PDB file of C-alpha atoms in Angstrom:
ATOM      1  CA  PRO A   1       0.000   0.000   0.000  1.00  0.00           C
ATOM      2  CA  LYS A   2       1.034   3.584  -0.463  1.00  0.00           C
ATOM      3  CA  LEU A   3       2.422   5.499   2.482  1.00  0.00           C
ATOM      4  CA  ASP A   4      -0.649   7.755   2.526  1.00  0.00           C
ATOM      5  CA  VAL A   5      -2.806   4.799   3.539  1.00  0.00           C
ATOM      6  CA  PHE A   6      -1.296   4.964   7.007  1.00  0.00           C
ATOM      7  CA  LEU A   7      -1.200   8.737   7.460  1.00  0.00           C
ATOM      8  CA  PRO A   8      -3.927  11.289   8.232  1.00  0.00           C
ATOM      9  CA  SER A   9      -4.562  13.956   5.644  1.00  0.00           C
ATOM     10  CA  LEU A  10      -2.886  16.388   8.053  1.00  0.00           C
ATOM     11  CA  ARG A  11      -5.386  19.096   7.188  1.00  0.00           C
ATOM     12  CA  CYS A  12      -5.815  19.681  10.933  1.00  0.00           C
ATOM     13  CA  GLN A  13      -2.970  21.373  12.781  1.00  0.00           C
ATOM     14  CA  ARG A  14      -3.151  18.886  15.654  1.00  0.00           C
ATOM     15  CA  PHE A  15      -1.844  16.130  13.365  1.00  0.00           C
ATOM     16  CA  ARG A  16       0.932  18.171  11.788  1.00  0.00           C
ATOM     17  CA  GLY A  17       3.509  17.672  14.528  1.00  0.00           C
ATOM     18  CA  GLN A  18       3.318  13.885  14.110  1.00  0.00           C
ATOM     19  CA  GLU A  19       3.894  13.862  10.342  1.00  0.00           C
ATOM     20  CA  LYS A  20       7.710  13.859  10.373  1.00  0.00           C
ATOM     21  CA  PHE A  21       7.904  11.211  13.094  1.00  0.00           C
ATOM     22  CA  LEU A  22       5.463   8.904  11.306  1.00  0.00           C
ATOM     23  CA  ARG A  23       7.246   9.230   7.987  1.00  0.00           C
ATOM     24  CA  ILE A  24      10.636   8.486   9.592  1.00  0.00           C
ATOM     25  CA  PHE A  25       9.155   5.545  11.521  1.00  0.00           C
ATOM     26  CA  LEU A  26       7.588   4.029   8.430  1.00  0.00           C
ATOM     27  CA  ALA A  27      10.749   4.602   6.405  1.00  0.00           C
ATOM     28  CA  LEU A  28      12.730   2.661   9.008  1.00  0.00           C
ATOM     29  CA  LYS A  29      10.198  -0.160   8.912  1.00  0.00           C
ATOM     30  CA  TYR A  30      10.582  -0.368   5.127  1.00  0.00           C
ATOM     31  CA  GLU A  31      14.171  -1.585   5.487  1.00  0.00           C
ATOM     32  CA  GLN A  32      12.607  -4.969   6.280  1.00  0.00           C
ATOM     33  CA  THR A  33      10.655  -5.057   3.015  1.00  0.00           C
ATOM     34  CA  THR A  34      11.558  -6.096  -0.521  1.00  0.00           C
ATOM     35  CA  LYS A  35      13.990  -3.580  -2.081  1.00  0.00           C
ATOM     36  CA  GLY A  36      13.499  -1.238   0.885  1.00  0.00           C
ATOM     37  CA  SER A  37      10.053  -0.085  -0.227  1.00  0.00           C
ATOM     38  CA  CYS A  38       6.452  -1.113   0.373  1.00  0.00           C
ATOM     39  CA  CYS A  39       5.522  -4.764  -0.144  1.00  0.00           C
ATOM     40  CA  ALA A  40       3.654  -4.242  -3.424  1.00  0.00           C
ATOM     41  CA  LYS A  41       3.600  -7.955  -4.345  1.00  0.00           C
ATOM     42  CA  ILE A  42       5.072 -10.081  -1.560  1.00  0.00           C
ATOM     43  CA  GLY A  43       7.180  -9.192   1.446  1.00  0.00           C
ATOM     44  CA  THR A  44      10.610 -10.385   2.461  1.00  0.00           C
ATOM     45  CA  CYS A  45       8.902 -12.212   5.327  1.00  0.00           C
ATOM     46  CA  GLY A  46       7.404 -14.627   2.780  1.00  0.00           C
ATOM     47  CA  LYS A  47       3.757 -14.143   3.717  1.00  0.00           C
ATOM     48  CA  LYS A  48       1.536 -15.208   0.815  1.00  0.00           C
ATOM     49  CA  PRO A  49      -1.494 -13.178  -0.348  1.00  0.00           C
ATOM     50  CA  ASP A  50      -3.917 -15.961   0.558  1.00  0.00           C
ATOM     51  CA  LEU A  51      -2.622 -15.964   4.139  1.00  0.00           C
ATOM     52  CA  ALA A  52      -2.875 -12.174   4.349  1.00  0.00           C
ATOM     53  CA  ARG A  53      -6.507 -12.430   3.235  1.00  0.00           C
ATOM     54  CA  LEU A  54      -7.241 -15.103   5.860  1.00  0.00           C
ATOM     55  CA  GLN A  55      -5.640 -12.958   8.565  1.00  0.00           C
ATOM     56  CA  ASP A  56      -7.826  -9.995   7.541  1.00  0.00           C
ATOM     57  CA  GLU A  57     -10.862 -12.258   7.814  1.00  0.00           C
ATOM     58  CA  LEU A  58      -9.686 -13.334  11.259  1.00  0.00           C
ATOM     59  CA  ILE A  59      -9.355  -9.731  12.427  1.00  0.00           C
ATOM     60  CA  GLY A  60     -12.843  -8.946  11.138  1.00  0.00           C
ATOM     61  CA  ALA A  61     -14.238 -11.963  12.982  1.00  0.00           C
ATOM     62  CA  VAL A  62     -12.398 -10.962  16.173  1.00  0.00           C
ATOM     63  CA  ILE A  63     -13.829  -7.435  16.022  1.00  0.00           C
ATOM     64  CA  THR A  64     -17.321  -8.945  15.810  1.00  0.00           C
ATOM     65  CA  TYR A  65     -16.505 -11.455  18.568  1.00  0.00           C
ATOM     66  CA  ALA A  66     -15.421  -8.622  20.881  1.00  0.00           C
ATOM     67  CA  GLY A  67     -18.728  -6.851  20.357  1.00  0.00           C
ATOM     68  CA  ALA A  68     -20.758  -9.973  21.054  1.00  0.00           C
ATOM     69  CA  SER A  69     -18.799 -11.296  24.063  1.00  0.00           C
ATOM     70  CA  ASP A  70     -18.782 -10.505  27.743  1.00  0.00           C
ATOM     71  CA  VAL A  71     -15.697  -8.691  29.003  1.00  0.00           C
ATOM     72  CA  ASN A  72     -13.837 -11.417  30.863  1.00  0.00           C
ATOM     73  CA  GLU A  73     -10.378 -12.966  31.023  1.00  0.00           C
ATOM     74  CA  GLN A  74     -11.229 -15.986  28.875  1.00  0.00           C
ATOM     75  CA  SER A  75     -12.571 -13.888  25.996  1.00  0.00           C
ATOM     76  CA  ALA A  76      -9.692 -11.417  26.302  1.00  0.00           C
ATOM     77  CA  ALA A  77      -7.148 -14.239  26.158  1.00  0.00           C
ATOM     78  CA  PHE A  78      -8.688 -15.498  22.910  1.00  0.00           C
ATOM     79  CA  ILE A  79      -8.732 -12.001  21.353  1.00  0.00           C
ATOM     80  CA  GLU A  80      -5.109 -11.562  22.395  1.00  0.00           C
ATOM     81  CA  LYS A  81      -4.054 -14.878  20.865  1.00  0.00           C
ATOM     82  CA  ALA A  82      -5.883 -14.146  17.609  1.00  0.00           C
ATOM     83  CA  LEU A  83      -4.442 -10.633  17.230  1.00  0.00           C
ATOM     84  CA  PHE A  84      -0.947 -11.927  18.010  1.00  0.00           C
ATOM     85  CA  ALA A  85      -1.335 -14.592  15.318  1.00  0.00           C
ATOM     86  CA  THR A  86      -1.683 -11.892  12.646  1.00  0.00           C
ATOM     87  CA  LEU A  87       1.679 -10.248  13.365  1.00  0.00           C
ATOM     88  CA  THR A  88       4.483 -10.681  10.842  1.00  0.00           C
ATOM     89  CA  ASN A  89       6.402 -13.981  11.184  1.00  0.00           C
ATOM     90  CA  VAL A  90       4.201 -15.276  14.020  1.00  0.00           C
ATOM     91  CA  ASN A  91       1.832 -17.675  12.263  1.00  0.00           C
ATOM     92  CA  PHE A  92       2.007 -18.614   8.579  1.00  0.00           C
ATOM     93  CA  ASP A  93      -0.228 -21.681   8.948  1.00  0.00           C
ATOM     94  CA  ASN A  94      -3.466 -21.227   7.024  1.00  0.00           C
ATOM     95  CA  LEU A  95      -5.275 -24.001   8.889  1.00  0.00           C
ATOM     96  CA  SER A  96      -4.583 -22.564  12.335  1.00  0.00           C
ATOM     97  CA  ILE A  97      -5.735 -19.111  11.175  1.00  0.00           C
ATOM     98  CA  LEU A  98      -8.934 -20.691   9.833  1.00  0.00           C
ATOM     99  CA  ALA A  99      -9.425 -22.469  13.167  1.00  0.00           C
ATOM    100  CA  LEU A 100      -9.100 -19.189  15.088  1.00  0.00           C
ATOM    101  CA  THR A 101     -11.558 -17.545  12.695  1.00  0.00           C
ATOM    102  CA  LYS A 102     -14.080 -20.350  13.248  1.00  0.00           C
ATOM    103  CA  THR A 103     -13.770 -19.968  17.024  1.00  0.00           C
ATOM    104  CA  ALA A 104     -14.367 -16.219  16.720  1.00  0.00           C
ATOM    105  CA  LYS A 105     -17.397 -16.679  14.462  1.00  0.00           C
ATOM    106  CA  ASP A 106     -18.844 -19.382  16.707  1.00  0.00           C
ATOM    107  CA  GLY A 107     -18.411 -17.081  19.695  1.00  0.00           C
ATOM    108  CA  ALA A 108     -20.190 -14.235  17.924  1.00  0.00           C
ATOM    109  CA  ALA A 109     -23.195 -16.491  17.222  1.00  0.00           C
ATOM    110  CA  ALA A 110     -25.292 -15.174  14.332  1.00  0.00           C
ATOM    111  CA  SER A 111     -23.567 -11.795  14.048  1.00  0.00           C
ATOM    112  CA  ALA A 112     -22.076 -11.097  10.617  1.00  0.00           C
ATOM    113  CA  ALA A 113     -18.287 -10.673  10.668  1.00  0.00           C
ATOM    114  CA  PHE A 114     -16.988  -7.106  10.517  1.00  0.00           C
ATOM    115  CA  ASP A 115     -15.737  -6.244   7.028  1.00  0.00           C
ATOM    116  CA  LEU A 116     -12.188  -4.936   7.343  1.00  0.00           C
ATOM    117  CA  ASN A 117     -12.526  -3.275   3.934  1.00  0.00           C
ATOM    118  CA  SER A 118     -14.767  -0.706   5.597  1.00  0.00           C
ATOM    119  CA  ILE A 119     -11.615   0.638   7.280  1.00  0.00           C
ATOM    120  CA  TRP A 120      -9.473   0.766   4.147  1.00  0.00           C
ATOM    121  CA  GLN A 121     -12.277   2.447   2.180  1.00  0.00           C
ATOM    122  CA  ALA A 122     -13.142   5.009   4.848  1.00  0.00           C
ATOM    123  CA  ASP A 123     -12.237   8.707   4.922  1.00  0.00           C
ATOM    124  CA  GLU A 124      -8.449   8.994   5.073  1.00  0.00           C
ATOM    125  CA  ASP A 125      -8.420  10.463   8.592  1.00  0.00           C
ATOM    126  CA  ILE A 126     -10.753   7.768   9.925  1.00  0.00           C
ATOM    127  CA  ARG A 127      -8.779   5.085   8.091  1.00  0.00           C
ATOM    128  CA  SER A 128      -5.483   6.312   9.509  1.00  0.00           C
ATOM    129  CA  LEU A 129      -6.695   6.589  13.099  1.00  0.00           C
ATOM    130  CA  LYS A 130      -8.369   3.177  13.063  1.00  0.00           C
ATOM    131  CA  SER A 131      -5.239   1.671  11.502  1.00  0.00           C
ATOM    132  CA  LEU A 132      -3.106   3.093  14.316  1.00  0.00           C
ATOM    133  CA  ILE A 133      -5.473   1.597  16.887  1.00  0.00           C
ATOM    134  CA  LEU A 134      -5.490  -1.808  15.172  1.00  0.00           C
ATOM    135  CA  PHE A 135      -1.706  -1.976  14.707  1.00  0.00           C
ATOM    136  CA  GLY A 136      -1.204  -0.778  18.284  1.00  0.00           C
ATOM    137  CA  LEU A 137      -3.532  -3.512  19.545  1.00  0.00           C
ATOM    138  CA  LYS A 138      -1.428  -6.120  17.759  1.00  0.00           C
ATOM    139  CA  GLY A 139       1.652  -4.851  19.605  1.00  0.00           C
ATOM    140  CA  ILE A 140      -0.195  -4.918  22.919  1.00  0.00           C
ATOM    141  CA  ALA A 141      -1.344  -8.476  22.209  1.00  0.00           C
ATOM    142  CA  ALA A 142       2.218  -9.622  21.511  1.00  0.00           C
ATOM    143  CA  TYR A 143       3.552  -8.365  24.854  1.00  0.00           C
ATOM    144  CA  ALA A 144       0.493  -9.417  26.854  1.00  0.00           C
ATOM    145  CA  TYR A 145       0.484 -12.904  25.303  1.00  0.00           C
ATOM    146  CA  HIS A 146       4.031 -13.542  26.531  1.00  0.00           C
ATOM    147  CA  ALA A 147       3.161 -12.185  29.975  1.00  0.00           C
ATOM    148  CA  ARG A 148       0.041 -14.338  30.206  1.00  0.00           C
ATOM    149  CA  ILE A 149       2.070 -17.473  29.462  1.00  0.00           C
ATOM    150  CA  LEU A 150       4.059 -16.694  32.608  1.00  0.00           C
ATOM    151  CA  GLY A 151       0.868 -16.245  34.646  1.00  0.00           C
ATOM    152  CA  TYR A 152       0.634 -12.453  34.521  1.00  0.00           C
ATOM    153  CA  GLN A 153      -2.391 -10.558  33.218  1.00  0.00           C
ATOM    154  CA  SER A 154      -4.120  -7.230  33.723  1.00  0.00           C
ATOM    155  CA  ASP A 155      -7.856  -6.593  33.880  1.00  0.00           C
ATOM    156  CA  GLU A 156      -7.234  -3.106  32.481  1.00  0.00           C
ATOM    157  CA  ILE A 157      -5.411  -4.455  29.430  1.00  0.00           C
ATOM    158  CA  ASP A 158      -8.020  -7.173  28.916  1.00  0.00           C
ATOM    159  CA  ALA A 159     -10.863  -4.625  29.017  1.00  0.00           C
ATOM    160  CA  PHE A 160      -9.065  -2.352  26.555  1.00  0.00           C
ATOM    161  CA  TYR A 161      -9.201  -5.001  23.826  1.00  0.00           C
ATOM    162  CA  PHE A 162     -13.001  -4.729  23.863  1.00  0.00           C
ATOM    163  CA  GLU A 163     -12.998  -0.934  24.104  1.00  0.00           C
ATOM    164  CA  ALA A 164     -10.541  -0.420  21.241  1.00  0.00           C
ATOM    165  CA  LEU A 165     -12.058  -3.034  18.928  1.00  0.00           C
ATOM    166  CA  GLY A 166     -15.450  -1.466  19.607  1.00  0.00           C
ATOM    167  CA  ALA A 167     -14.068   1.911  18.528  1.00  0.00           C
ATOM    168  CA  ILE A 168     -12.761   0.372  15.301  1.00  0.00           C
ATOM    169  CA  ALA A 169     -16.162  -1.163  14.608  1.00  0.00           C
ATOM    170  CA  ARG A 170     -18.483   1.703  15.494  1.00  0.00           C
ATOM    171  CA  GLU A 171     -16.716   5.030  16.120  1.00  0.00           C
ATOM    172  CA  SER A 172     -16.661   7.693  13.392  1.00  0.00           C
ATOM    173  CA  ASP A 173     -15.772  10.825  15.368  1.00  0.00           C
ATOM    174  CA  ILE A 174     -12.171  11.938  14.762  1.00  0.00           C
ATOM    175  CA  ASN A 175     -11.685  13.359  18.264  1.00  0.00           C
ATOM    176  CA  ALA A 176     -12.954  10.173  19.892  1.00  0.00           C
ATOM    177  CA  LEU A 177     -10.724   8.029  17.695  1.00  0.00           C
ATOM    178  CA  LEU A 178      -7.707  10.238  18.414  1.00  0.00           C
ATOM    179  CA  ALA A 179      -8.369   9.798  22.141  1.00  0.00           C
ATOM    180  CA  THR A 180      -8.404   6.018  21.628  1.00  0.00           C
ATOM    181  CA  VAL A 181      -5.130   6.219  19.679  1.00  0.00           C
ATOM    182  CA  LEU A 182      -3.505   8.020  22.605  1.00  0.00           C
ATOM    183  CA  LYS A 183      -4.962   5.522  25.088  1.00  0.00           C
ATOM    184  CA  THR A 184      -3.596   2.704  22.924  1.00  0.00           C
ATOM    185  CA  GLY A 185      -0.116   4.137  23.497  1.00  0.00           C
ATOM    186  CA  GLU A 186      -0.724   4.395  27.243  1.00  0.00           C
ATOM    187  CA  VAL A 187      -1.959   0.797  27.485  1.00  0.00           C
ATOM    188  CA  ASN A 188       0.985  -0.360  25.369  1.00  0.00           C
ATOM    189  CA  LEU A 189       3.402   1.090  27.929  1.00  0.00           C
ATOM    190  CA  LYS A 190       1.507  -0.590  30.760  1.00  0.00           C
ATOM    191  CA  THR A 191       1.688  -3.876  28.849  1.00  0.00           C
ATOM    192  CA  MET A 192       5.454  -3.526  28.450  1.00  0.00           C
ATOM    193  CA  GLU A 193       5.696  -2.903  32.197  1.00  0.00           C
ATOM    194  CA  LEU A 194       3.612  -6.043  32.820  1.00  0.00           C
ATOM    195  CA  LEU A 195       5.858  -8.163  30.601  1.00  0.00           C
ATOM    196  CA  ASP A 196       8.986  -6.733  32.207  1.00  0.00           C
ATOM    197  CA  ARG A 197       7.629  -7.631  35.651  1.00  0.00           C
ATOM    198  CA  ALA A 198       6.654 -11.104  34.438  1.00  0.00           C
ATOM    199  CA  ASN A 199      10.136 -11.725  33.015  1.00  0.00           C
ATOM    200  CA  THR A 200      12.145 -10.305  35.921  1.00  0.00           C
ATOM    201  CA  GLU A 201      10.056 -11.947  38.649  1.00  0.00           C
ATOM    202  CA  THR A 202      10.261 -15.278  36.798  1.00  0.00           C
ATOM    203  CA  TYR A 203      13.860 -15.238  35.538  1.00  0.00           C
ATOM    204  CA  GLY A 204      15.556 -12.445  37.514  1.00  0.00           C
ATOM    205  CA  HIS A 205      16.881  -9.043  36.491  1.00  0.00           C
ATOM    206  CA  PRO A 206      19.265  -8.944  33.512  1.00  0.00           C
ATOM    207  CA  GLU A 207      22.875  -8.130  34.379  1.00  0.00           C
ATOM    208  CA  PRO A 208      26.039  -7.675  32.297  1.00  0.00           C
ATOM    209  CA  THR A 209      27.579 -11.085  31.692  1.00  0.00           C
ATOM    210  CA  ARG A 210      30.762 -12.037  29.855  1.00  0.00           C
ATOM    211  CA  VAL A 211      30.099 -14.662  27.181  1.00  0.00           C
ATOM    212  CA  THR A 212      32.136 -16.214  24.415  1.00  0.00           C
ATOM    213  CA  THR A 213      31.586 -15.159  20.809  1.00  0.00           C
ATOM    214  CA  SER A 214      33.282 -18.277  19.458  1.00  0.00           C
ATOM    215  CA  ILE A 215      31.367 -20.792  17.356  1.00  0.00           C
ATOM    216  CA  GLU A 216      31.785 -24.121  19.077  1.00  0.00           C
ATOM    217  CA  PRO A 217      31.973 -27.421  17.133  1.00  0.00           C
ATOM    218  CA  GLY A 218      28.919 -29.644  17.048  1.00  0.00           C
ATOM    219  CA  PRO A 219      25.190 -29.216  16.397  1.00  0.00           C
ATOM    220  CA  PHE A 220      23.691 -25.861  17.309  1.00  0.00           C
ATOM    221  CA  ILE A 221      20.417 -23.931  17.466  1.00  0.00           C
ATOM    222  CA  VAL A 222      20.122 -20.219  16.631  1.00  0.00           C
ATOM    223  CA  VAL A 223      17.455 -18.328  18.597  1.00  0.00           C
ATOM    224  CA  THR A 224      15.997 -14.898  17.830  1.00  0.00           C
ATOM    225  CA  GLY A 225      13.154 -13.023  19.470  1.00  0.00           C
ATOM    226  CA  HIS A 226      12.256 -12.212  23.053  1.00  0.00           C
ATOM    227  CA  ASP A 227      10.142 -15.166  24.238  1.00  0.00           C
ATOM    228  CA  LEU A 228      12.076 -16.007  27.402  1.00  0.00           C
ATOM    229  CA  HIS A 229       9.641 -18.800  28.289  1.00  0.00           C
ATOM    230  CA  ASP A 230      10.353 -20.667  25.049  1.00  0.00           C
ATOM    231  CA  LEU A 231      14.078 -20.015  25.484  1.00  0.00           C
ATOM    232  CA  ALA A 232      14.008 -21.436  29.010  1.00  0.00           C
ATOM    233  CA  LEU A 233      12.209 -24.562  27.768  1.00  0.00           C
ATOM    234  CA  LEU A 234      14.728 -24.966  24.952  1.00  0.00           C
ATOM    235  CA  LEU A 235      17.699 -24.641  27.294  1.00  0.00           C
ATOM    236  CA  ALA A 236      16.175 -27.214  29.654  1.00  0.00           C
ATOM    237  CA  GLN A 237      15.505 -29.668  26.824  1.00  0.00           C
ATOM    238  CA  THR A 238      19.010 -29.374  25.348  1.00  0.00           C
ATOM    239  CA  LYS A 239      20.943 -29.382  28.627  1.00  0.00           C
ATOM    240  CA  ASP A 240      23.840 -31.874  28.604  1.00  0.00           C
ATOM    241  CA  LYS A 241      22.831 -33.180  25.164  1.00  0.00           C
ATOM    242  CA  GLY A 242      25.718 -31.626  23.220  1.00  0.00           C
ATOM    243  CA  PHE A 243      23.747 -28.832  21.560  1.00  0.00           C
ATOM    244  CA  ASN A 244      25.022 -25.269  21.470  1.00  0.00           C
ATOM    245  CA  VAL A 245      22.346 -22.553  21.663  1.00  0.00           C
ATOM    246  CA  TYR A 246      23.196 -19.145  20.221  1.00  0.00           C
TER     247      TYR A 246
END
């Protein structure tokens, strides 16, 4: 998509101070895409168009599910898992995305799934604000999902999923949407604090440690990402088995 898809029209002065930051931010994100520009055909991540379409359908079903469900921890945990599944490089399995979509539709009973195209075809200011809320929610879900695995959750964060998805589905006032965008940032910080507490209380506080940079002989596993729970499980499973973990 073109850059303008993600940006407000900036006709209003209140948006103008954010323009430079957003353009720099998006430009930095483009270094991960094919030829350093937007993913016009297929991204470097390898996500196929059919999977992208299924993930959009999942998000639409989740928005409807949130509007039809009671605000509780079980429903919030499902919304969180589904949103997290649509992040880049998290889940490229079509069948599991279809399974999540079915669960969302079953939970919403007879309600028709929200059409995500209504966002992309909306007024450019509305489209941009709702996009910021949706993308921010995905980030919140990623952090909160990892915290929940360690037994940490927040009623405030759980309730915000329903509030923000409701705004995406029904809100059309720019000022109200802008307020939700700002609250999305606030909740994101609280979610990062929750994950930090979950990690440090479970695994201890990080401290400078001298390690070798040599590549040792023998089989090895290369790990990227920040899922400390998975890393801890991997280290336990490979202990004393002759595997090097980098």
